[in-house]
């Protein structure tokens, strides 16, 4: 049986996060991708070239423009009869929409899963990643959200899916989109970055957070992340937060600067390939997960590191 | 206007849980339990809305073992007016909790439903969205700002690239994110007062909800341990290791 993956997009471009769900879903069956939006044909064109996608369903309507869960969920439910599994990447959008779909279908959801064992068995982290539970369904329909960092992204080209138009469901008008304020950044997106430089409370203020971390991030072509403490203190915007309640990342290189390493932070970055910690407290728990630890004052060590990389 | 706030009793966020030796579950036998941090934020928001004259009554609800009463007393001490405890020893999936909440929603007819965005034990992040679906109400997940009007609530949400604002018709379901507010500390006189506030006991059967789980937990494993790292003496050694050993720069 096939799997329906809900595409995340802004009506013009497919969000690369969706590519992770596509590759994960290939372990479950033929992958169909739903693109619901307003004049979103360009997204469908992009989706049909993704390797491993067999069919793209395109549903267009004014009320799908902003991806409101109240509007998209009835559409997914209408299409659900043909699928055993309905999934999306566990991004803010996926987490928002999918449980609404699951409840309307009266089926369970497996959230943020990291491994597909078989069609009914999945592994997912619990307790901030301190344990991994294997869960098995009783065989009914299932809704899934896939942890992006646990699955390689499907190739954006090489596929040749058919695009089928599907009828839109009627507008629910329970909610109204008011506006969106996106953080402007020229850096790589945090969850897709190869290198991440992350700062914590020890940076002491927003100016130093930027003046210390930016040159290093620039040098490495890295995204900038932050611990909850740094975000709460206003050093960095909310969407920089790495951790159990922020973003889960798994770059090749994660450099934690002035981050003590609370359980909740580790939960968001422990799958990074190489972890470097720079902290002046030799007892900081971050050193338990760091491959390379440097006990030093970050205000001297980070500029030194930038210099060393320049030479 | 009435608000219903759902609170969950979970392992305290500072406790690092261990997996049982037989791999059947995590060991939470003797660990400290607390109100889920996101639920504290939900209670706090309700209390602030009441203090601002926008809510008339706050009902705190919880589902689970007898000790959930303590969690509800905390909510009452924070400022909730009354509490409902649906007592059960059964393991509840988010969908079962959403169904129990729907049954209470039918009884209570609240205008606002406040939940935490996720419980820090199962990390599911599902219940609020499921409740919204079951009562056919709009939802605003990951709320960092709530402005309650007479027939609409405007909510700013934390999304991956920044913030998004939506307006919901009432009744509406909101799930709270960390930055919505800073929950208050409970003062001793309030704890004493909370003991006198009404706490209604209901059973799952009273609500006529099927809570049969749809998923079985097969096993629980420790996360893959990272191989022991090394401490480097200085920046030069760090750069050398990253270049030659890890080959990541």
XYZ file of N, CA and C in Angstrom, chain B:
747
model
N -16.225 34.251 30.784
C -15.781 33.193 29.872
C -14.979 32.146 30.654
N -15.249 30.890 30.343
C -14.611 29.801 31.088
C -13.436 29.206 30.290
N -12.373 28.872 31.008
C -11.245 28.182 30.368
C -11.019 26.842 31.039
N -10.665 25.869 30.248
C -10.293 24.553 30.756
C -8.800 24.373 30.492
N -8.053 24.022 31.526
C -6.607 23.841 31.381
C -6.252 22.401 31.735
N -5.554 21.737 30.820
C -5.176 20.337 31.065
C -3.757 20.286 31.600
N -3.572 19.565 32.705
C -2.230 19.454 33.297
C -1.848 17.987 33.461
N -0.575 17.711 33.283
C -0.097 16.328 33.370
C 0.995 16.213 34.431
N 0.940 15.127 35.161
C 1.976 14.810 36.148
C 3.057 14.013 35.427
N 4.271 14.565 35.445
C 5.377 13.916 34.729
C 6.617 13.860 35.612
N 7.597 13.099 35.188
C 8.899 13.089 35.852
C 9.473 14.504 35.780
N 9.978 14.987 36.900
C 10.518 16.342 36.949
C 11.582 16.545 35.868
N 11.588 17.761 35.297
C 12.446 17.983 34.128
C 13.940 17.880 34.438
N 14.303 17.976 35.713
C 15.721 17.878 36.064
C 16.215 16.445 36.245
N 15.269 15.502 36.230
C 15.649 14.107 36.458
C 16.075 13.474 35.138
N 17.236 12.813 35.178
C 17.671 12.075 33.991
C 17.202 10.635 34.191
N 16.228 10.225 33.393
C 15.653 8.899 33.627
C 16.588 7.812 33.108
N 16.436 6.621 33.699
C 17.240 5.471 33.295
C 16.302 4.405 32.744
N 16.816 3.650 31.799
C 16.047 2.538 31.258
C 16.195 1.349 32.196
N 15.078 0.640 32.441
C 15.119 -0.547 33.299
C 16.019 -1.601 32.666
N 16.609 -2.432 33.520
C 17.568 -3.433 33.042
C 16.939 -4.386 32.025
N 15.647 -4.697 32.180
C 15.012 -5.641 31.250
C 14.516 -4.956 29.973
N 14.748 -3.639 29.857
C 14.377 -2.929 28.634
C 12.880 -2.797 28.399
N 12.080 -3.001 29.457
C 10.630 -2.937 29.268
C 10.112 -1.508 29.303
N 10.809 -0.662 30.062
C 10.319 0.711 30.218
C 11.424 1.541 30.886
N 11.133 2.825 31.110
C 12.076 3.601 31.897
C 11.710 3.421 33.368
N 12.694 3.594 34.232
C 12.483 3.399 35.656
C 12.112 4.724 36.302
N 10.828 4.861 36.663
C 10.430 6.109 37.317
C 9.861 5.810 38.698
N 10.308 4.683 39.259
C 9.801 4.229 40.542
C 9.898 5.241 41.667
N 11.066 5.809 41.868
C 11.238 6.679 43.035
C 11.715 8.070 42.667
N 11.368 8.528 41.474
C 11.883 9.831 41.071
C 10.869 10.924 41.381
N 11.373 12.135 41.412
C 10.524 13.294 41.701
C 9.568 13.546 40.529
N 8.311 13.774 40.849
C 7.317 14.081 39.824
C 6.859 15.531 39.995
N 6.510 16.165 38.886
C 6.062 17.556 38.929
C 5.021 17.783 37.847
N 4.489 19.003 37.844
C 3.607 19.362 36.745
C 4.475 19.569 35.498
N 4.017 19.051 34.364
C 4.717 19.265 33.102
C 4.974 20.772 32.915
N 6.221 21.177 32.638
C 6.546 22.616 32.568
C 5.664 23.410 31.592
N 5.309 22.823 30.479
C 4.462 23.548 29.520
C 3.049 23.762 30.066
N 2.606 22.824 30.931
C 1.278 22.954 31.526
C 1.263 24.058 32.578
N 2.384 24.227 33.276
C 2.490 25.344 34.224
C 2.292 26.662 33.477
N 2.879 26.715 32.281
C 2.752 27.926 31.471
C 1.289 28.123 31.059
N 0.595 27.018 30.776
C -0.819 27.097 30.391
C -1.668 27.596 31.561
N -1.397 27.068 32.766
C -2.139 27.521 33.945
C -1.867 29.005 34.179
N -0.584 29.374 34.110
C -0.200 30.773 34.340
C -0.940 31.702 33.368
N -1.014 31.293 32.109
C -1.674 32.144 31.113
C -3.159 32.313 31.449
N -3.789 31.211 31.851
C -5.206 31.289 32.221
C -5.392 32.236 33.400
N -4.505 32.112 34.391
C -4.637 32.958 35.585
C -4.440 34.430 35.211
N -3.471 34.683 34.336
C -3.265 36.081 33.905
C -4.477 36.619 33.158
N -5.094 35.773 32.319
C -6.287 36.213 31.583
C -7.429 36.494 32.554
N -7.495 35.698 33.619
C -8.543 35.942 34.616
C -8.254 37.236 35.377
N -6.987 37.433 35.729
C -6.616 38.664 36.445
C -6.887 39.898 35.595
N -6.806 39.722 34.268
C -7.076 40.850 33.363
C -8.576 41.000 33.107
N -9.385 40.204 33.779
C -10.834 40.323 33.651
C -11.408 39.686 32.396
N -10.603 38.866 31.740
C -11.087 38.285 30.479
C -11.659 36.880 30.644
N -11.351 36.253 31.755
C -11.922 34.938 32.052
C -12.653 35.040 33.377
N -13.735 34.257 33.508
C -14.463 34.273 34.777
C -14.151 33.032 35.601
N -13.805 31.942 34.925
C -13.560 30.714 35.677
C -12.476 29.881 34.995
N -11.607 29.252 35.825
C -10.574 28.364 35.294
C -10.768 26.984 35.899
N -10.941 26.005 35.037
C -11.084 24.624 35.484
C -9.833 23.856 35.076
N -9.131 23.311 36.062
C -7.934 22.507 35.765
C -8.340 21.041 35.742
N -7.837 20.307 34.753
C -8.186 18.890 34.653
C -6.926 18.049 34.490
N -6.985 16.834 35.017
C -5.866 15.922 34.837
C -6.386 14.490 34.790
N -5.647 13.654 34.106
C -6.046 12.262 33.906
C -4.922 11.355 34.360
N -5.255 10.335 35.124
C -4.211 9.399 35.516
C -4.344 8.963 36.965
N -3.212 8.499 37.493
C -3.198 7.888 38.823
C -3.602 8.868 39.921
N -3.865 8.314 41.102
C -4.353 9.087 42.243
C -3.513 10.347 42.503
N -2.172 10.195 42.352
C -1.284 11.316 42.700
C -1.434 12.535 41.780
N -2.190 12.401 40.710
C -2.447 13.567 39.847
C -3.185 14.657 40.628
N -3.824 14.254 41.717
C -4.473 15.225 42.608
C -3.497 16.308 43.040
N -2.227 15.875 43.330
C -1.219 16.854 43.772
C -0.964 17.879 42.674
N -0.914 17.394 41.449
C -0.688 18.289 40.312
C -1.854 19.281 40.202
N -3.065 18.762 40.424
C -4.233 19.645 40.353
C -4.233 20.653 41.501
N -3.779 20.218 42.688
C -3.702 21.168 43.822
C -2.707 22.292 43.498
N -1.640 21.941 42.800
C -0.684 22.982 42.382
C -1.367 23.988 41.458
N -2.158 23.470 40.510
C -2.872 24.360 39.592
C -3.853 25.244 40.360
N -4.518 24.667 41.364
C -5.464 25.441 42.182
C -4.713 26.505 42.970
N -3.532 26.152 43.473
C -2.741 27.120 44.241
C -2.242 28.247 43.344
N -2.035 27.944 42.075
C -1.605 28.988 41.138
C -2.752 29.938 40.787
N -3.997 29.479 40.977
C -5.117 30.373 40.712
C -6.299 29.757 39.981
N -6.233 28.463 39.651
C -7.401 27.807 39.055
C -8.520 27.771 40.092
N -9.786 27.800 39.635
C -10.913 27.882 40.557
C -11.365 26.523 41.058
N -11.365 25.547 40.172
C -11.739 24.200 40.592
C -11.027 23.192 39.704
N -11.106 21.931 40.103
C -10.347 20.919 39.377
C -11.194 19.682 39.157
N -10.859 18.968 38.095
C -11.504 17.682 37.818
C -10.399 16.659 37.615
N -10.490 15.577 38.367
C -9.519 14.494 38.208
C -10.234 13.254 37.691
N -9.827 12.808 36.517
C -10.354 11.554 35.980
C -9.317 10.492 36.330
N -9.657 9.679 37.339
C -8.653 8.762 37.869
C -8.632 7.451 37.103
N -7.434 7.056 36.704
C -7.240 5.762 36.049
C -5.780 5.345 36.184
N -5.556 4.058 36.304
C -4.186 3.546 36.338
C -3.718 3.149 34.946
N -4.613 3.229 33.982
C -4.267 2.822 32.617
C -3.276 3.795 32.008
N -2.455 3.279 31.109
C -1.537 4.129 30.352
C -2.355 4.830 29.267
N -2.289 6.139 29.224
C -3.144 6.882 28.297
C -2.339 7.430 27.127
N -2.780 7.111 25.929
C -2.173 7.718 24.737
C -2.788 9.103 24.533
N -2.072 9.963 23.778
C -2.613 11.307 23.548
C -4.045 11.296 22.993
N -4.353 10.357 22.104
C -5.705 10.325 21.538
C -6.746 10.013 22.613
N -6.399 9.121 23.541
C -7.325 8.803 24.635
C -7.539 10.031 25.519
N -6.452 10.765 25.799
C -6.572 11.978 26.611
C -7.435 13.010 25.879
N -7.223 13.127 24.563
C -8.018 14.086 23.783
C -9.500 13.707 23.834
N -9.792 12.418 23.806
C -11.194 11.981 23.874
C -11.802 12.261 25.248
N -11.001 12.036 26.299
C -11.479 12.358 27.649
C -11.722 13.863 27.772
N -10.810 14.632 27.188
C -10.983 16.090 27.217
C -12.228 16.520 26.444
N -12.480 15.847 25.338
C -13.681 16.179 24.565
C -14.934 15.925 25.401
N -14.939 14.790 26.121
C -16.094 14.481 26.962
C -16.286 15.569 28.023
N -15.185 16.061 28.582
C -15.284 17.146 29.566
C -15.700 18.449 28.891
N -15.211 18.660 27.671
C -15.584 19.868 26.924
C -17.088 19.888 26.681
N -17.661 18.718 26.389
C -19.113 18.640 26.169
C -19.870 19.023 27.437
N -19.329 18.612 28.580
C -19.980 18.944 29.869
C -19.788 20.400 30.251
N -18.548 20.867 30.091
C -18.183 22.167 30.655
C -18.436 23.340 29.700
N -18.422 23.057 28.406
C -18.655 24.110 27.406
C -17.763 25.338 27.634
N -16.472 25.108 27.775
C -15.543 26.224 27.939
C -15.355 26.929 26.599
N -14.818 28.132 26.652
C -14.554 28.883 25.420
C -13.088 28.790 25.019
N -12.259 28.479 26.010
C -10.826 28.429 25.746
C -10.263 27.154 26.367
N -9.453 26.431 25.597
C -8.812 25.223 26.087
C -7.309 25.449 26.019
N -6.653 25.380 27.156
C -5.217 25.636 27.205
C -4.480 24.352 27.591
N -3.490 23.995 26.784
C -2.676 22.805 27.049
C -1.221 23.168 26.811
N -0.316 22.368 27.357
C 1.088 22.545 27.026
C 1.356 21.993 25.634
N 2.424 22.471 24.983
C 2.649 21.986 23.613
C 3.099 20.527 23.589
N 3.791 20.085 24.632
C 4.140 18.671 24.705
C 4.434 18.318 26.143
N 4.266 17.049 26.470
C 4.645 16.573 27.794
C 6.078 16.091 27.692
N 6.888 16.390 28.701
C 8.319 16.088 28.599
C 8.636 14.624 28.898
N 7.595 13.790 29.078
C 7.869 12.349 29.206
C 7.717 11.637 27.862
N 6.519 11.722 27.246
C 6.361 11.036 25.953
C 6.755 11.918 24.763
N 6.976 13.206 25.010
C 7.391 14.130 23.947
C 6.526 14.017 22.678
N 5.219 13.745 22.864
C 4.377 13.455 21.693
C 3.949 14.705 20.930
N 3.571 15.759 21.658
C 3.100 16.973 20.989
C 1.887 16.675 20.106
N 0.851 16.091 20.697
C -0.338 15.712 19.920
C -1.662 16.136 20.545
N -1.739 16.143 21.872
C -3.052 16.183 22.528
C -3.887 17.416 22.170
N -3.260 18.592 22.161
C -4.022 19.808 21.881
C -4.637 19.759 20.480
N -3.813 19.355 19.515
C -4.292 19.304 18.138
C -5.425 18.288 18.013
N -5.283 17.172 18.715
C -6.314 16.123 18.656
C -7.614 16.599 19.291
N -7.500 17.300 20.423
C -8.702 17.845 21.051
C -9.404 18.809 20.100
N -8.625 19.702 19.483
C -9.209 20.678 18.558
C -9.971 19.962 17.447
N -9.381 18.886 16.927
C -10.048 18.130 15.859
C -11.360 17.538 16.366
N -11.324 16.957 17.563
C -12.506 16.243 18.063
C -13.655 17.186 18.401
N -13.354 18.404 18.832
C -14.449 19.346 19.133
C -14.670 20.319 17.972
N -14.020 20.047 16.848
C -14.116 20.883 15.648
C -13.873 22.366 15.965
N -12.834 22.612 16.723
C -12.468 23.979 17.076
C -11.154 24.330 16.383
N -10.888 25.613 16.189
C -9.581 25.991 15.647
C -8.487 25.790 16.693
N -7.249 25.727 16.231
C -6.122 25.465 17.118
C -5.005 26.472 16.855
N -4.284 26.814 17.921
C -3.050 27.573 17.768
C -2.017 26.884 18.634
N -1.105 26.176 17.993
C -0.079 25.460 18.735
C 1.136 26.360 18.923
N 1.984 26.033 19.912
C 3.262 26.705 20.158
C 3.069 28.208 20.391
N 2.087 28.558 21.217
C 1.742 29.967 21.415
C 2.803 30.704 22.219
N 3.209 31.878 21.741
C 4.091 32.721 22.542
C 3.416 34.028 22.931
N 2.185 34.272 22.431
C 1.431 35.457 22.837
C -0.054 35.183 22.590
N -0.891 35.512 23.563
C -2.327 35.264 23.452
C -3.076 36.549 23.749
N -3.914 36.989 22.801
C -4.761 38.152 23.045
C -6.211 37.731 22.887
N -6.903 37.671 24.026
C -8.266 37.147 24.033
C -9.272 38.275 23.871
N -10.087 38.168 22.817
C -11.177 39.121 22.621
C -12.498 38.482 22.986
N -13.606 39.137 22.629
C -14.925 38.652 23.028
C -15.327 37.405 22.245
N -15.025 37.368 20.974
C -15.424 36.196 20.197
C -14.290 35.644 19.332
N -13.087 36.142 19.592
C -11.934 35.719 18.807
C -10.705 35.776 19.702
N -9.761 34.891 19.442
C -8.497 34.989 20.171
C -7.376 35.061 19.144
N -6.501 36.039 19.338
C -5.375 36.210 18.420
C -4.128 35.625 19.088
N -3.462 34.747 18.378
C -2.341 34.028 18.973
C -1.106 34.142 18.083
N 0.022 34.501 18.691
C 1.293 34.473 17.974
C 1.951 33.130 18.267
N 2.372 32.452 17.223
C 2.906 31.095 17.324
C 4.381 31.068 16.960
N 5.129 30.199 17.619
C 6.530 30.012 17.250
C 6.603 28.976 16.127
N 7.099 29.409 14.977
C 7.268 28.474 13.863
C 8.754 28.382 13.537
N 9.122 27.501 12.605
C 10.548 27.233 12.379
C 11.344 28.469 11.985
N 10.770 29.312 11.124
C 11.549 30.450 10.655
C 11.315 31.725 11.442
N 10.489 31.706 12.452
C 10.183 32.927 13.191
C 8.840 32.829 13.890
N 7.972 33.819 13.629
C 6.683 33.876 14.318
C 5.541 34.002 13.319
N 4.393 33.471 13.708
C 3.207 33.563 12.867
C 2.026 33.934 13.758
N 1.154 34.791 13.261
C -0.016 35.162 14.050
C -1.285 34.683 13.359
N -2.157 34.042 14.134
C -3.445 33.598 13.615
C -4.550 34.086 14.539
N -5.755 34.246 13.961
C -6.922 34.616 14.754
C -7.889 33.441 14.727
N -8.346 33.036 15.896
C -9.219 31.860 16.003
C -10.593 32.273 16.515
N -11.625 31.653 15.935
C -12.971 31.822 16.498
C -13.048 31.035 17.795
N -13.853 31.494 18.726
C -14.059 30.757 19.976
C -15.248 29.820 19.822
N -15.225 28.684 20.489
C -14.168 28.145 21.343
C -12.932 27.725 20.548
N -11.774 27.837 21.218
C -10.509 27.556 20.540
C -9.567 26.791 21.467
N -8.620 26.099 20.852
C -7.628 25.324 21.597
C -6.246 25.951 21.383
N -5.534 26.178 22.478
C -4.201 26.772 22.391
C -3.203 25.874 23.106
N -2.060 25.615 22.456
C -0.986 24.912 23.172
C 0.170 25.885 23.384
N 0.736 25.832 24.593
C 1.678 26.863 25.017
C 3.122 26.485 24.721
N 3.894 27.479 24.318
C 5.331 27.284 24.156
C 6.052 27.949 25.323
N 7.352 27.702 25.414
C 8.121 28.141 26.581
C 8.068 29.634 26.829
N 8.013 30.405 25.767
C 8.167 31.834 25.943
C 6.866 32.599 26.123
N 5.764 31.873 26.328
C 4.486 32.559 26.530
C 4.509 33.380 27.815
N 5.042 32.813 28.876
C 5.111 33.545 30.145
C 6.075 32.853 31.095
N 6.249 33.462 32.243
C 7.083 32.891 33.309
C 6.121 32.486 34.433
N 5.896 31.205 34.648
C 4.931 30.804 35.678
C 5.318 31.300 37.069
N 4.318 31.661 37.853
C 4.560 32.193 39.198
C 4.928 31.077 40.176
N 5.627 31.464 41.222
C 5.861 30.535 42.324
C 4.618 30.516 43.186
N 4.308 29.347 43.696
C 3.135 29.219 44.535
C 3.506 29.576 45.970
N 2.721 30.474 46.576
C 3.002 30.877 47.962
C 2.235 29.998 48.936
N 2.780 29.873 50.121
C 2.205 28.980 51.123
C 0.719 29.247 51.391
N 0.299 30.507 51.630
C -1.136 30.727 51.884
C -2.014 30.205 50.738
N -1.489 30.310 49.519
C -2.260 29.832 48.368
C -2.370 28.314 48.352
N -1.309 27.659 48.838
C -1.363 26.198 48.927
C -2.433 25.797 49.937
N -2.497 26.519 51.054
C -3.505 26.234 52.077
C -4.900 26.462 51.503
N -5.064 27.588 50.814
C -6.358 27.916 50.205
C -6.776 26.859 49.189
N -5.790 26.385 48.445
C -6.087 25.445 47.359
C -6.684 24.151 47.887
N -6.355 23.827 49.154
C -6.888 22.601 49.743
C -8.399 22.675 49.916
N -8.918 23.886 49.971
C -10.373 24.056 50.175
C -11.130 24.181 48.859
N -10.400 24.345 47.767
C -11.093 24.503 46.478
C -11.641 23.160 46.005
N -12.759 23.176 45.269
C -13.376 21.908 44.871
C -12.534 21.096 43.888
N -12.436 19.789 44.162
C -11.740 18.866 43.263
C -12.694 17.688 43.017
N -13.248 17.670 41.831
C -14.239 16.653 41.474
C -13.532 15.402 40.961
N -14.030 14.245 41.360
C -13.457 12.971 40.911
C -14.395 12.321 39.916
N -13.847 11.930 38.780
C -14.645 11.211 37.793
C -13.870 9.969 37.370
N -14.597 9.008 36.821
C -13.920 7.831 36.277
C -14.027 7.868 34.759
N -13.206 7.069 34.123
C -13.261 6.980 32.656
C -14.660 6.522 32.239
N -15.240 5.593 33.016
C -16.573 5.082 32.694
C -17.630 6.191 32.757
N -17.469 7.113 33.729
C -18.411 8.238 33.839
C -18.476 9.014 32.528
N -17.325 9.100 31.863
C -17.259 9.900 30.641
C -17.551 9.066 29.389
N -17.653 7.762 29.567
C -18.013 6.894 28.446
C -17.010 6.909 27.300
N -15.725 6.969 27.649
C -14.700 7.059 26.604
C -13.920 5.747 26.519
N -13.668 5.305 25.307
C -12.838 4.125 25.087
C -11.368 4.550 25.079
N -10.620 4.077 26.074
C -9.214 4.501 26.168
C -8.250 3.384 25.780
N -8.766 2.357 25.159
C -7.952 1.221 24.669
C -6.766 1.750 23.861
N -5.530 1.364 24.243
C -4.388 1.882 23.473
C -4.330 1.310 22.060
N -3.829 2.112 21.140
C -3.696 1.669 19.753
C -2.250 1.275 19.448
N -1.364 1.623 20.378
C 0.046 1.284 20.194
C 0.511 0.459 21.396
N 1.426 -0.454 21.133
C 2.018 -1.235 22.208
C 3.490 -0.848 22.305
N 3.971 -0.619 23.520
C 5.404 -0.374 23.673
C 6.117 -1.711 23.746
N 6.938 -2.001 22.755
C 7.618 -3.291 22.674
C 8.824 -3.311 23.610
N 9.614 -2.235 23.556
C 10.807 -2.177 24.390
C 11.293 -0.736 24.476
N 12.198 -0.530 25.416
C 12.815 0.789 25.560
C 14.319 0.583 25.679
N 15.075 1.387 24.955
C 16.528 1.216 24.970
C 17.214 2.514 25.353
N 18.413 2.377 25.885
C 19.257 3.548 26.137
C 19.664 4.150 24.793
N 19.854 5.447 24.745
C 20.378 6.008 23.500
C 21.787 5.487 23.253
N 22.173 5.484 21.997
C 23.536 5.049 21.670
C 24.523 5.973 22.378
N 25.405 5.376 23.162
C 26.363 6.207 23.893
C 27.402 6.754 22.918
N 27.786 7.983 23.118
C 28.840 8.538 22.271
C 30.183 8.032 22.788
N 31.086 7.758 21.880
C 32.386 7.266 22.320
C 33.108 8.394 23.061
N 33.839 8.009 24.058
C 34.475 8.987 24.943
C 35.313 10.013 24.197
N 35.123 11.232 24.519
C 35.850 12.294 23.846
C 37.154 12.601 24.537
N 37.892 13.530 23.979
C 39.142 13.934 24.597
C 39.121 15.435 24.857
N 39.893 15.838 25.856
C 40.066 17.266 26.074
C 41.359 17.676 25.381
N 41.297 18.783 24.683
C 42.492 19.266 23.999
C 43.118 20.384 24.831
N 44.393 20.597 24.639
C 45.113 21.553 25.475
C 44.882 22.991 25.020
N 44.817 23.201 23.730
C 44.668 24.571 23.240
C 44.000 24.590 21.860
N 43.834 25.804 21.353
C 43.135 25.986 20.085
C 43.888 25.301 18.938
N 45.210 25.368 18.967
C 45.998 24.765 17.890
C 45.741 23.256 17.806
N 45.687 22.620 18.983
C 45.447 21.179 18.987
C 44.026 20.873 18.499
N 43.075 21.729 18.902
C 41.686 21.546 18.475
C 41.591 21.596 16.945
N 42.218 22.623 16.366
C 42.154 22.779 14.910
C 42.813 21.588 14.219
N 43.949 21.151 14.773
C 44.661 20.010 14.188
C 43.787 18.752 14.215
N 43.114 18.536 15.343
C 42.255 17.354 15.468
C 41.085 17.431 14.486
N 40.490 18.609 14.389
C 39.327 18.749 13.497
C 39.737 18.554 12.041
N 40.953 18.986 11.716
C 41.416 18.877 10.328
C 41.866 17.468 10.001
N 42.694 16.898 10.878
C 43.366 15.652 10.531
C 42.654 14.400 11.027
N 42.027 14.484 12.192
C 41.414 13.307 12.788
C 39.935 13.212 12.392
N 39.181 14.280 12.693
C 37.732 14.253 12.404
C 37.463 14.612 10.944
N 38.383 15.362 10.349
C 38.261 15.791 8.952
C 36.929 16.484 8.676
N 36.551 17.400 9.579
C 35.297 18.118 9.360
C 35.518 19.569 8.952
N 36.780 20.047 8.999
C 37.025 21.401 8.494
C 38.216 21.359 7.536
